[in-house]
Tab-separated table of C-alpha atoms and ligand atoms in Angstrom:
chain	number	residue	atom	x	y	z
A	1441	MET	CA	23.674	31.198	21.283
A	1442	ASN	CA	26.038	34.006	22.539
A	1443	GLN	CA	25.142	35.907	25.405
A	1444	THR	CA	26.496	39.139	25.282
A	1445	THR	CA	26.105	40.057	21.906
A	1446	LYS	CA	23.200	39.320	19.606
A	1447	PRO	CA	23.267	36.371	18.010
A	1448	THR	CA	23.130	36.276	13.780
A	1449	ALA	CA	21.000	34.849	11.218
A	1450	VAL	CA	21.897	34.634	7.996
A	1451	ILE	CA	18.817	34.380	5.490
A	1452	ILE	CA	19.894	32.307	2.393
A	1453	LEU	CA	18.217	32.851	-0.938
A	1454	PRO	CA	19.299	30.543	-3.638
A	1455	THR	CA	17.443	32.491	-6.915
A	1456	TYR	CA	17.692	31.355	-10.932
A	1457	ASN	CA	15.799	33.709	-12.319
A	1458	GLU	CA	14.080	35.772	-9.821
A	1459	LYS	CA	14.880	39.168	-10.674
A	1460	ASN	CA	11.380	40.938	-10.449
A	1461	ASN	CA	11.101	38.777	-7.239
A	1462	ILE	CA	14.183	39.610	-5.329
A	1463	LYS	CA	13.539	43.404	-5.466
A	1464	LYS	CA	10.153	42.845	-3.663
A	1465	LEU	CA	11.735	40.570	-1.264
A	1466	ILE	CA	14.832	41.847	-0.400
A	1467	PRO	CA	13.302	45.591	0.780
A	1468	ALA	CA	10.174	43.697	2.592
A	1469	LEU	CA	13.062	41.914	4.827
A	1470	PHE	CA	15.015	44.490	5.410
A	1471	ASP	CA	12.608	47.620	5.549
A	1472	LYS	CA	9.481	45.371	7.056
A	1473	VAL	CA	10.275	42.136	8.848
A	1474	LEU	CA	13.903	42.221	10.511
A	1475	PRO	CA	13.775	45.515	12.297
A	1476	LYS	CA	10.860	44.265	14.561
A	1477	VAL	CA	13.437	41.353	15.517
A	1478	LYS	CA	15.399	43.450	17.991
A	1479	ASN	CA	17.410	40.690	19.567
A	1480	TRP	CA	18.627	39.579	16.698
A	1481	ARG	CA	21.704	40.576	14.184
A	1482	PHE	CA	20.707	39.709	10.148
A	1483	LYS	CA	22.087	38.956	7.060
A	1484	ILE	CA	21.093	38.560	4.150
A	1485	LEU	CA	23.174	36.008	0.963
A	1486	VAL	CA	21.896	35.528	-2.235
A	1487	VAL	CA	23.170	32.536	-3.792
A	1488	ASP	CA	22.510	32.860	-7.920
A	1489	ASP	CA	23.467	31.381	-10.150
A	1490	ASN	CA	24.376	33.011	-12.947
A	1491	SER	CA	20.937	33.862	-13.849
A	1492	PRO	CA	20.270	35.253	-17.420
A	1493	ASP	CA	17.582	37.436	-16.178
A	1494	GLY	CA	20.508	39.397	-14.017
A	1495	THR	CA	19.332	38.705	-10.927
A	1496	ALA	CA	22.920	39.208	-9.994
A	1497	ASP	CA	22.858	43.022	-10.963
A	1498	GLN	CA	19.401	43.696	-9.302
A	1499	VAL	CA	21.302	42.332	-6.167
A	1500	ARG	CA	24.036	44.682	-6.926
A	1501	LYS	CA	21.950	47.511	-7.020
A	1502	LEU	CA	20.425	46.663	-3.821
A	1503	GLN	CA	23.998	46.747	-2.026
A	1504	ALA	CA	24.053	50.259	-2.333
A	1505	LYS	CA	21.199	50.481	0.354
A	1506	TYR	CA	21.609	47.447	2.196
A	1507	GLN	CA	24.709	46.981	3.730
A	1508	ASN	CA	24.158	43.940	5.373
A	1509	LEU	CA	23.087	42.108	2.084
A	1510	ASP	CA	26.285	39.607	-0.095
A	1511	LEU	CA	25.850	38.065	-3.378
A	1512	LEU	CA	27.667	34.686	-3.843
A	1513	THR	CA	27.470	34.021	-7.796
A	1514	GLY	CA	28.063	30.683	-9.713
A	1515	GLN	CA	27.568	27.739	-11.806
A	1516	LYS	CA	23.765	26.393	-11.456
A	1517	GLN	CA	24.106	22.989	-10.142
A	1518	GLY	CA	20.919	23.001	-8.790
A	1519	LEU	CA	19.152	24.325	-5.572
A	1520	GLY	CA	20.875	22.047	-3.133
A	1521	LYS	CA	24.030	22.396	-4.159
A	1522	ALA	CA	23.415	26.277	-4.066
A	1523	TYR	CA	22.475	25.788	-0.252
A	1524	HIS	CA	25.147	23.779	0.461
A	1525	LYS	CA	27.748	26.633	-1.249
A	1526	GLY	CA	25.695	29.255	0.731
A	1527	MET	CA	25.546	27.875	4.167
A	1528	ASP	CA	29.238	26.729	3.979
A	1529	TRP	CA	30.364	30.100	2.799
A	1530	ALA	CA	27.963	32.321	5.234
A	1531	VAL	CA	29.595	29.813	8.470
A	1532	LYS	CA	32.630	30.690	7.431
A	1533	THR	CA	32.130	34.226	6.564
A	1534	TYR	CA	29.623	35.810	8.974
A	1535	GLN	CA	30.013	32.512	12.240
A	1536	PRO	CA	26.406	32.759	12.614
A	1537	ASP	CA	24.247	31.143	15.053
A	1538	VAL	CA	21.834	30.084	12.600
A	1539	LEU	CA	20.862	29.589	9.030
A	1540	ILE	CA	17.705	30.355	7.490
A	1541	GLN	CA	16.600	29.012	4.027
A	1542	MET	CA	13.464	30.709	1.857
A	1543	ASP	CA	12.330	30.764	-1.300
A	1544	ALA	CA	13.202	33.549	-3.149
A	1545	ASP	CA	9.866	33.510	-5.403
A	1546	LEU	CA	7.939	35.349	-2.391
A	1547	SER	CA	5.975	31.797	-1.810
A	1548	HIS	CA	8.064	32.041	1.739
A	1549	ASP	CA	6.241	34.573	4.024
A	1550	PRO	CA	8.775	36.515	5.846
A	1551	ALA	CA	6.685	37.588	8.292
A	1552	LEU	CA	7.480	34.176	9.596
A	1553	ILE	CA	10.710	34.651	10.510
A	1554	PRO	CA	9.649	36.199	14.422
A	1555	GLN	CA	8.450	33.107	15.375
A	1556	ILE	CA	10.769	30.438	13.731
A	1557	LEU	CA	13.543	32.313	15.963
A	1558	ASP	CA	11.387	32.160	18.663
A	1559	LYS	CA	11.042	28.232	18.355
A	1560	LEU	CA	15.054	27.940	17.748
A	1561	GLU	CA	15.512	30.253	20.539
A	1562	ASN	CA	13.176	27.593	22.942
A	1563	GLY	CA	15.326	24.745	22.042
A	1564	CYS	CA	14.366	23.310	18.787
A	1565	ASP	CA	17.302	22.751	16.758
A	1566	VAL	CA	15.673	22.708	12.964
A	1567	VAL	CA	12.330	24.748	12.461
A	1568	ILE	CA	10.361	23.763	9.308
A	1569	GLY	CA	7.432	25.825	7.840
A	1570	ASN	CA	4.599	23.113	7.781
A	1571	ARG	CA	2.245	23.293	5.165
A	1572	TYR	CA	0.688	20.328	6.436
A	1573	ILE	CA	-0.428	21.272	9.864
A	1574	LYS	CA	-3.362	23.496	11.348
A	1575	GLY	CA	-2.666	26.976	10.046
A	1576	GLY	CA	-0.888	25.918	7.302
A	1577	ALA	CA	-1.922	25.351	3.428
A	1578	ILE	CA	-0.657	24.958	0.245
A	1579	PRO	CA	-2.476	26.930	-2.467
A	1580	ALA	CA	-5.917	26.023	-3.465
A	1581	ASP	CA	-5.546	26.782	-7.421
A	1582	TRP	CA	-2.320	24.192	-7.333
A	1583	SER	CA	-3.162	21.940	-9.987
A	1584	LEU	CA	-4.090	18.447	-9.030
A	1585	LYS	CA	-0.907	16.994	-10.368
A	1586	ARG	CA	0.846	19.333	-8.162
A	1587	LYS	CA	-1.281	18.603	-4.955
A	1588	PHE	CA	-0.834	15.002	-5.612
A	1589	LEU	CA	3.200	15.127	-6.411
A	1590	SER	CA	3.060	16.839	-2.964
A	1591	PHE	CA	0.991	14.461	-1.124
A	1592	CYS	CA	2.435	11.383	-2.414
A	1593	GLY	CA	6.177	12.631	-2.065
A	1594	ASN	CA	5.594	13.323	1.900
A	1595	PHE	CA	3.585	10.327	2.120
A	1596	VAL	CA	6.548	7.760	0.479
A	1597	ALA	CA	9.210	9.828	3.030
A	1598	SER	CA	6.919	9.239	6.005
A	1599	LEU	CA	6.153	5.748	5.331
A	1600	MET	CA	10.162	5.060	4.555
A	1601	LEU	CA	11.632	7.048	6.631
A	1602	PHE	CA	8.195	5.517	8.892
A	1603	ASN	CA	8.132	9.221	10.767
A	1604	TRP	CA	4.982	10.810	10.951
A	1605	SER	CA	5.328	13.879	12.844
A	1606	VAL	CA	7.483	16.071	10.085
A	1607	ARG	CA	4.511	16.018	7.433
A	1608	ASP	CA	6.200	18.473	5.384
A	1609	TRP	CA	9.414	16.742	4.185
A	1610	THR	CA	9.816	18.682	1.743
A	1611	SER	CA	9.502	22.332	2.284
A	1612	GLY	CA	11.701	24.741	1.549
A	1613	TYR	CA	11.370	27.000	4.581
A	1614	LYS	CA	13.188	25.781	7.388
A	1615	ALA	CA	16.163	27.755	9.794
A	1616	ILE	CA	19.068	25.617	11.516
A	1617	LYS	CA	21.254	26.207	13.989
A	1618	THR	CA	25.010	26.327	12.649
A	1619	ALA	CA	25.920	23.424	14.905
A	1620	VAL	CA	23.485	21.320	13.044
A	1621	PHE	CA	24.767	22.020	9.541
A	1622	GLN	CA	28.134	21.755	10.754
A	1623	ASP	CA	27.467	18.307	11.860
A	1624	ILE	CA	25.543	17.091	8.925
A	1625	LYS	CA	27.157	19.226	6.391
A	1626	ASP	CA	29.482	16.260	4.644
A	1627	GLU	CA	26.941	14.017	4.720
A	1628	MET	CA	24.569	16.525	2.431
A	1629	ASN	CA	27.695	17.144	0.418
A	1630	LYS	CA	26.390	14.593	-2.445
A	1631	LYS	CA	25.558	14.921	-5.854
A	1632	ARG	CA	22.700	12.853	-5.040
A	1633	PHE	CA	21.270	16.320	-2.781
A	1634	ASN	CA	22.751	18.605	-5.244
A	1635	GLY	CA	18.555	19.365	-6.788
A	1636	TYR	CA	15.602	19.406	-4.425
A	1637	THR	CA	16.197	16.351	-2.785
A	1638	TRP	CA	18.179	18.810	-0.243
A	1639	GLN	CA	14.900	19.171	1.371
A	1640	ILE	CA	13.965	15.468	2.729
A	1641	ALA	CA	17.567	14.765	3.383
A	1642	LEU	CA	18.424	18.013	5.529
A	1643	VAL	CA	15.742	17.123	7.806
A	1644	ASN	CA	16.087	13.353	7.809
A	1645	LYS	CA	19.624	13.537	8.984
A	1646	ALA	CA	18.900	16.348	11.520
A	1647	ILE	CA	16.655	13.608	13.475
A	1648	GLN	CA	19.225	10.652	12.955
A	1649	HIS	CA	21.676	13.095	14.346
A	1650	ASN	CA	18.917	13.279	17.384
A	1651	TYR	CA	18.222	16.865	17.256
A	1652	LYS	CA	14.889	18.570	18.226
A	1653	ILE	CA	12.306	19.476	15.249
A	1654	GLY	CA	10.096	22.371	15.529
A	1655	PHE	CA	7.152	23.460	13.420
A	1656	VAL	CA	5.675	26.973	12.155
A	1657	PRO	CA	3.080	26.934	10.317
A	1658	LEU	CA	3.009	28.235	6.426
A	1659	LYS	CA	0.537	29.036	3.914
A	1660	PHE	CA	2.402	28.567	0.808
A	1661	THR	CA	1.849	31.268	-2.000
A	1662	ASP	CA	2.213	30.475	-5.475
A	1663	ARG	CA	4.605	32.774	-7.369
A	1664	ARG	CA	3.260	35.492	-9.570
A	1665	ILE	CA	6.527	35.877	-11.793
A	1666	GLY	CA	8.549	33.653	-13.323
A	1667	GLN	CA	8.179	30.260	-12.757
A	1668	SER	CA	9.046	26.870	-11.333
A	1669	LYS	CA	11.986	24.843	-11.762
A	1670	LEU	CA	10.752	21.538	-10.088
A	1671	GLY	CA	11.679	19.401	-12.539
A	1672	SER	CA	11.455	14.852	-12.983
A	1673	GLU	CA	15.271	14.726	-11.216
A	1674	TYR	CA	13.364	15.616	-7.914
A	1675	ILE	CA	11.391	12.179	-8.015
A	1676	PHE	CA	13.871	10.270	-9.178
A	1677	ASN	CA	16.862	11.279	-6.901
A	1678	THR	CA	14.455	11.587	-3.532
A	1679	LEU	CA	12.943	7.916	-4.608
A	1680	PHE	CA	16.866	6.445	-5.092
A	1681	TYR	CA	17.722	8.498	-1.792
A	1682	LEU	CA	14.818	7.350	0.578
A	1683	ILE	CA	15.658	3.625	-0.666
A	1684	ILE	CA	19.309	3.859	-0.081
A	1685	ASP	CA	18.015	5.281	3.235
A	1686	VAL	CA	16.276	2.842	4.417
A	1687	VAL	CA	18.380	-0.075	3.911
A	1688	LYS	CA	21.392	1.801	4.939
A	1689	ASN	CA	19.362	2.842	8.152
A	1690	PRO	CA	16.042	1.025	8.171
A	1691	PRO	CA	13.396	2.533	11.314
A	1692	ARG	CA	13.072	0.415	14.174
A	1693	PHE	CA	9.634	-0.287	13.099
A	1694	TYR	CA	11.080	-2.320	10.074
A	1695	ARG	CA	13.899	-3.999	12.186
A	1696	PHE	CA	10.929	-5.041	13.919
A	1697	ALA	CA	8.978	-6.554	11.121
A	1698	LEU	CA	11.629	-8.255	9.711
A	1699	ILE	CA	12.732	-9.766	12.762
A	1700	GLY	CA	9.120	-10.912	13.245
A	1701	PHE	CA	8.892	-12.380	9.795
A	1702	PHE	CA	11.921	-14.491	10.466
A	1703	GLY	CA	10.637	-15.344	13.636
A	1704	PHE	CA	7.579	-16.882	11.566
A	1705	LEU	CA	9.644	-18.719	9.223
A	1706	VAL	CA	11.468	-20.477	12.568
A	1707	ASN	CA	8.004	-21.235	13.528
A	1708	PHE	CA	6.907	-22.677	9.764
A	1709	PHE	CA	10.019	-24.705	9.202
A	1710	GLY	CA	10.403	-25.409	12.740
A	1711	LEU	CA	7.318	-27.116	12.728
A	1712	ALA	CA	7.542	-29.159	9.716
A	1713	PHE	CA	11.086	-30.177	11.001
A	1714	PHE	CA	10.296	-31.644	14.898
A	1715	SER	CA	7.078	-33.262	13.579
A	1716	GLN	CA	9.117	-35.527	11.066
A	1717	LEU	CA	11.672	-36.010	14.206
A	1718	ILE	CA	9.285	-37.067	16.372
A	1719	LYS	CA	7.217	-39.221	13.842
A	1720	ALA	CA	10.816	-40.865	13.196
A	1721	ASN	CA	11.781	-41.697	16.841
A	1722	TRP	CA	8.169	-42.430	18.231
A	1723	ALA	CA	6.195	-43.821	16.120
A	1724	ASP	CA	3.358	-44.668	18.472
A	1725	LEU	CA	2.237	-40.750	18.858
A	1726	SER	CA	-1.032	-39.819	17.356
A	1727	VAL	CA	-0.532	-37.425	14.711
A	1728	GLY	CA	-2.252	-34.804	17.040
A	1729	VAL	CA	0.060	-34.960	19.936
A	1730	ARG	CA	2.766	-35.036	17.654
A	1731	ASN	CA	2.297	-31.710	16.388
A	1732	THR	CA	1.102	-29.984	19.341
A	1733	ILE	CA	4.466	-30.832	20.185
A	1734	ALA	CA	6.369	-30.114	17.424
A	1735	ASN	CA	4.455	-26.544	17.400
A	1736	SER	CA	5.264	-25.602	20.865
A	1737	ILE	CA	9.008	-26.610	20.465
A	1738	ALA	CA	8.700	-24.429	17.053
A	1739	ALA	CA	7.113	-21.575	18.680
A	1740	GLU	CA	9.402	-21.034	21.646
A	1741	LEU	CA	12.468	-21.618	19.025
A	1742	SER	CA	10.536	-18.146	17.265
A	1743	ILE	CA	10.209	-16.604	20.583
A	1744	ILE	CA	14.096	-17.381	21.761
A	1745	SER	CA	15.246	-15.970	18.019
A	1746	ASN	CA	13.098	-13.386	17.909
A	1747	PHE	CA	14.166	-11.625	21.700
A	1748	ILE	CA	17.703	-12.368	20.691
A	1749	LEU	CA	17.274	-10.770	17.121
A	1750	ASN	CA	15.476	-7.640	18.637
A	1751	ASN	CA	18.005	-7.313	21.542
A	1752	LEU	CA	21.206	-7.213	19.133
A	1753	TRP	CA	19.582	-5.425	16.240
A	1754	THR	CA	15.795	-3.819	16.811
A	1755	PHE	CA	16.706	-2.071	20.215
A	1756	GLY	CA	20.569	-2.305	19.345
A	1757	ASP	CA	20.321	0.958	21.039
A	1758	ARG	CA	18.836	-0.375	24.147
A	1759	LYS	CA	20.604	-3.436	24.560
A	1760	LEU	CA	19.930	-5.789	27.153
A	1761	ILE	CA	23.415	-7.267	28.590
A	1762	ALA	CA	23.577	-8.236	31.969
A	1763	ALA	CA	21.598	-11.679	33.059
A	1764	LYS	CA	20.031	-9.846	35.563
A	1765	ASP	CA	18.654	-7.654	32.602
A	1766	ILE	CA	17.790	-10.203	30.351
A	1767	ILE	CA	16.180	-12.994	32.523
A	1768	PRO	CA	13.117	-11.034	33.692
A	1769	GLN	CA	12.400	-9.213	30.765
A	1770	PHE	CA	12.644	-12.849	28.787
A	1771	VAL	CA	9.973	-13.730	30.845
A	1772	LYS	CA	7.969	-10.816	30.388
A	1773	PHE	CA	8.515	-11.393	26.430
A	1774	ASN	CA	7.459	-15.100	26.729
A	1775	LEU	CA	4.357	-13.941	28.474
A	1776	SER	CA	2.992	-11.269	26.439
A	1777	SER	CA	4.296	-13.123	23.081
A	1778	PHE	CA	1.986	-16.011	24.794
A	1779	ALA	CA	-0.574	-13.474	25.236
A	1780	THR	CA	-0.886	-11.256	22.149
A	1781	GLY	CA	0.406	-14.319	19.658
A	1782	ILE	CA	-1.788	-17.025	20.975
A	1783	LEU	CA	-4.407	-16.569	23.648
A	1784	ILE	CA	-6.232	-13.255	22.538
A	1785	PRO	CA	-5.838	-14.527	18.606
A	1786	SER	CA	-7.509	-17.888	19.898
A	1787	LEU	CA	-9.774	-16.370	21.631
A	1788	VAL	CA	-10.681	-13.978	18.730
A	1789	ILE	CA	-11.000	-16.763	16.243
A	1790	GLY	CA	-13.459	-18.560	18.417
A	1791	LEU	CA	-15.368	-16.000	19.081
A	1792	GLY	CA	-15.120	-14.390	15.429
A	1793	THR	CA	-16.182	-17.632	14.182
A	1794	SER	CA	-18.931	-18.502	15.988
A	1795	ILE	CA	-20.326	-15.096	15.449
A	1796	PHE	CA	-19.594	-15.291	11.348
A	1797	GLY	CA	-18.798	-18.449	10.454
A	1798	ASP	CA	-15.854	-20.961	9.574
A	1799	GLN	CA	-15.499	-19.753	6.616
A	1800	TYR	CA	-14.059	-16.575	8.064
A	1801	ARG	CA	-11.392	-18.493	10.470
A	1802	GLN	CA	-8.137	-17.608	8.325
A	1803	LEU	CA	-9.089	-14.197	7.145
A	1804	ILE	CA	-9.578	-13.543	11.196
A	1805	LEU	CA	-6.545	-15.156	11.854
A	1806	VAL	CA	-4.410	-12.556	9.356
A	1807	LEU	CA	-6.838	-9.465	10.771
A	1808	VAL	CA	-6.040	-10.396	14.067
A	1809	ILE	CA	-2.203	-10.545	13.536
A	1810	VAL	CA	-2.274	-7.509	11.523
A	1811	VAL	CA	-4.493	-5.246	13.590
A	1812	PHE	CA	-3.642	-6.675	17.066
A	1813	THR	CA	-0.331	-8.596	17.581
A	1814	VAL	CA	2.098	-6.437	15.598
A	1815	PRO	CA	0.959	-3.134	16.675
A	1816	ALA	CA	0.432	-4.612	20.331
A	1817	ASN	CA	4.030	-6.065	20.464
A	1818	TYR	CA	5.213	-2.920	18.833
A	1819	PHE	CA	3.785	-1.308	21.836
A	1820	ILE	CA	5.128	-3.858	24.445
A	1821	TYR	CA	8.578	-4.096	22.932
A	1822	ASN	CA	9.263	-0.001	23.144
A	1823	LYS	CA	7.121	0.005	26.851
A	1824	PHE	CA	8.119	-3.158	28.675
A	1825	ILE	CA	10.623	-4.948	26.884
A	1826	TRP	CA	13.318	-2.255	25.905
A	1827	LYS	CA	12.010	0.761	27.326
A	1828	ASP	CA	13.729	4.008	26.346
A	1829	LYS	CA	16.056	4.670	29.600
A	1830	LYS	CA	16.354	8.836	28.651
B	2374	LIG	N1	20.517	28.981	-6.821
B	2374	LIG	C1	19.723	28.460	-7.585
B	2374	LIG	N2	19.946	27.480	-8.466
B	2374	LIG	N3	19.046	28.419	-7.216
B	2374	LIG	C2	17.205	27.713	-7.142
B	2374	LIG	C3	17.716	26.739	-8.612
B	2374	LIG	C4	19.020	26.524	-8.693
B	2374	LIG	O1	19.790	25.524	-9.758
B	2374	LIG	N4	16.908	26.075	-8.700
B	2374	LIG	C5	15.820	26.523	-7.856
B	2374	LIG	N5	16.139	27.592	-7.295
B	2374	LIG	C6	15.363	28.607	-6.612
B	2374	LIG	C7	14.612	29.288	-7.052
B	2374	LIG	O2	14.695	30.577	-7.882
B	2374	LIG	C8	13.565	29.694	-5.973
B	2374	LIG	O3	14.100	31.256	-5.007
B	2374	LIG	C9	13.735	28.671	-4.855
B	2374	LIG	O4	14.898	27.865	-4.944
B	2374	LIG	C10	12.471	27.946	-5.093
B	2374	LIG	O5	12.870	27.246	-6.659
B	2374	LIG	P1	11.205	26.995	-7.023
B	2374	LIG	O6	11.556	26.490	-8.779
B	2374	LIG	O7	10.047	28.064	-6.892
B	2374	LIG	O8	10.609	26.268	-6.871
B	2374	LIG	P2	8.930	25.441	-6.509
B	2374	LIG	O9	8.213	26.367	-5.761
B	2374	LIG	O10	8.387	24.301	-7.572
B	2374	LIG	O11	9.164	24.682	-5.121
B	2374	LIG	C11	9.027	24.401	-4.101
B	2374	LIG	O12	7.969	23.391	-3.051
B	2374	LIG	C12	9.384	22.415	-3.096
B	2374	LIG	C13	8.902	21.048	-2.741
B	2374	LIG	O13	7.860	21.388	-1.638
B	2374	LIG	C14	9.935	24.740	-2.798
B	2374	LIG	O14	9.612	25.539	-1.711
B	2374	LIG	C15	10.965	24.033	-2.824
B	2374	LIG	O15	11.662	24.825	-2.039
B	2374	LIG	C16	10.061	22.847	-2.389
B	2374	LIG	O16	11.689	22.250	-1.948
B	2375	LIG	MN1	8.566	28.226	-6.247
């Protein structure tokens, strides 16, 4: 941020029929909140989509009193589009350091702005007003349907993007450094993000570009005046976006799981193949010996395929290239595969069946693999085999 002069933040308020809300919000910002923040310069930009209630005229009236208030008008193309247009225009017009987006219906407490800017000054690139962290809240009187929608939206987003730290993907109260917007604005300029899908996509893209995300607790209050514009467009577009994104940029854990499943198939079909091969060539070996040998070969092949594919894909960003790195890590990989995939499950199965009975044998195997082997392997790969050197 500019050291000699004060940095500039633009607060972008998208409006559609918010005449009576904007009448209160803009004075609250200019008269109460912003004068307290001495080390920043502020502009407010209202992006109004020709609201039939005359929001734009209300803004023009306010402009007579507040010089740092601007108005951008246009056709209604959705919330995300309004943000994209507004941010683009603000960047060109003011060359600001920071862009703040907030709802214009008084749901977002303007008094959080100093805290949000504080986080940005202390190293965050994006700050989210978060309803689902300590100190945050959703309105107690929200309908069950609305609570369910918000909870599900966040859960599905967290699961599909495999990121449990954001928690409030859909919050509309956010601040981003201009550099972040410049970096992702072309990717955000898609029809899919014209509506409320904008919210999740912006956070996700910032994370994918390795920007640092910070949070400020937000107590969301429901609007008193006017009505919400959130509709079913949101659910459809958001799900569609999440599916496309998971396929395009599968999170590391999903890559790991897919490769693990492929390794299982190698073992499964390898066992059948080598069992037949040995039978055909060494007919005098007993069935037990034959299958023990066959499974050892098949299991080792699956370990090799897991190692190669995880190295190339799951941990492609930390790829081991030199033989001097590959060999010791491959040895460790074998040892840990033996411990987590064979030794410990075998001991647990032995112990479990001796306590609960043989009828639980297969169930115990599945449980051990899901509860222990998968997470343990993921942990070991991350911490010991393909350690993040940064
Ligand atoms: N210019 C413009 N164009 N503004 C719009 C449009 C549009 O098409 N659609 C909505 N807005 C404005 C509203 O006027 C309001 O200022 C703000 O965007 C939020 O819209 P609401 O209709 O009040 O949204 P909500 O309260 O139901 O949804 C809240 O929760 C969502 C999910 O967590 C908001 O905080 C959203 O931003 C959030 O994504
Ligand atoms: Mn609202």
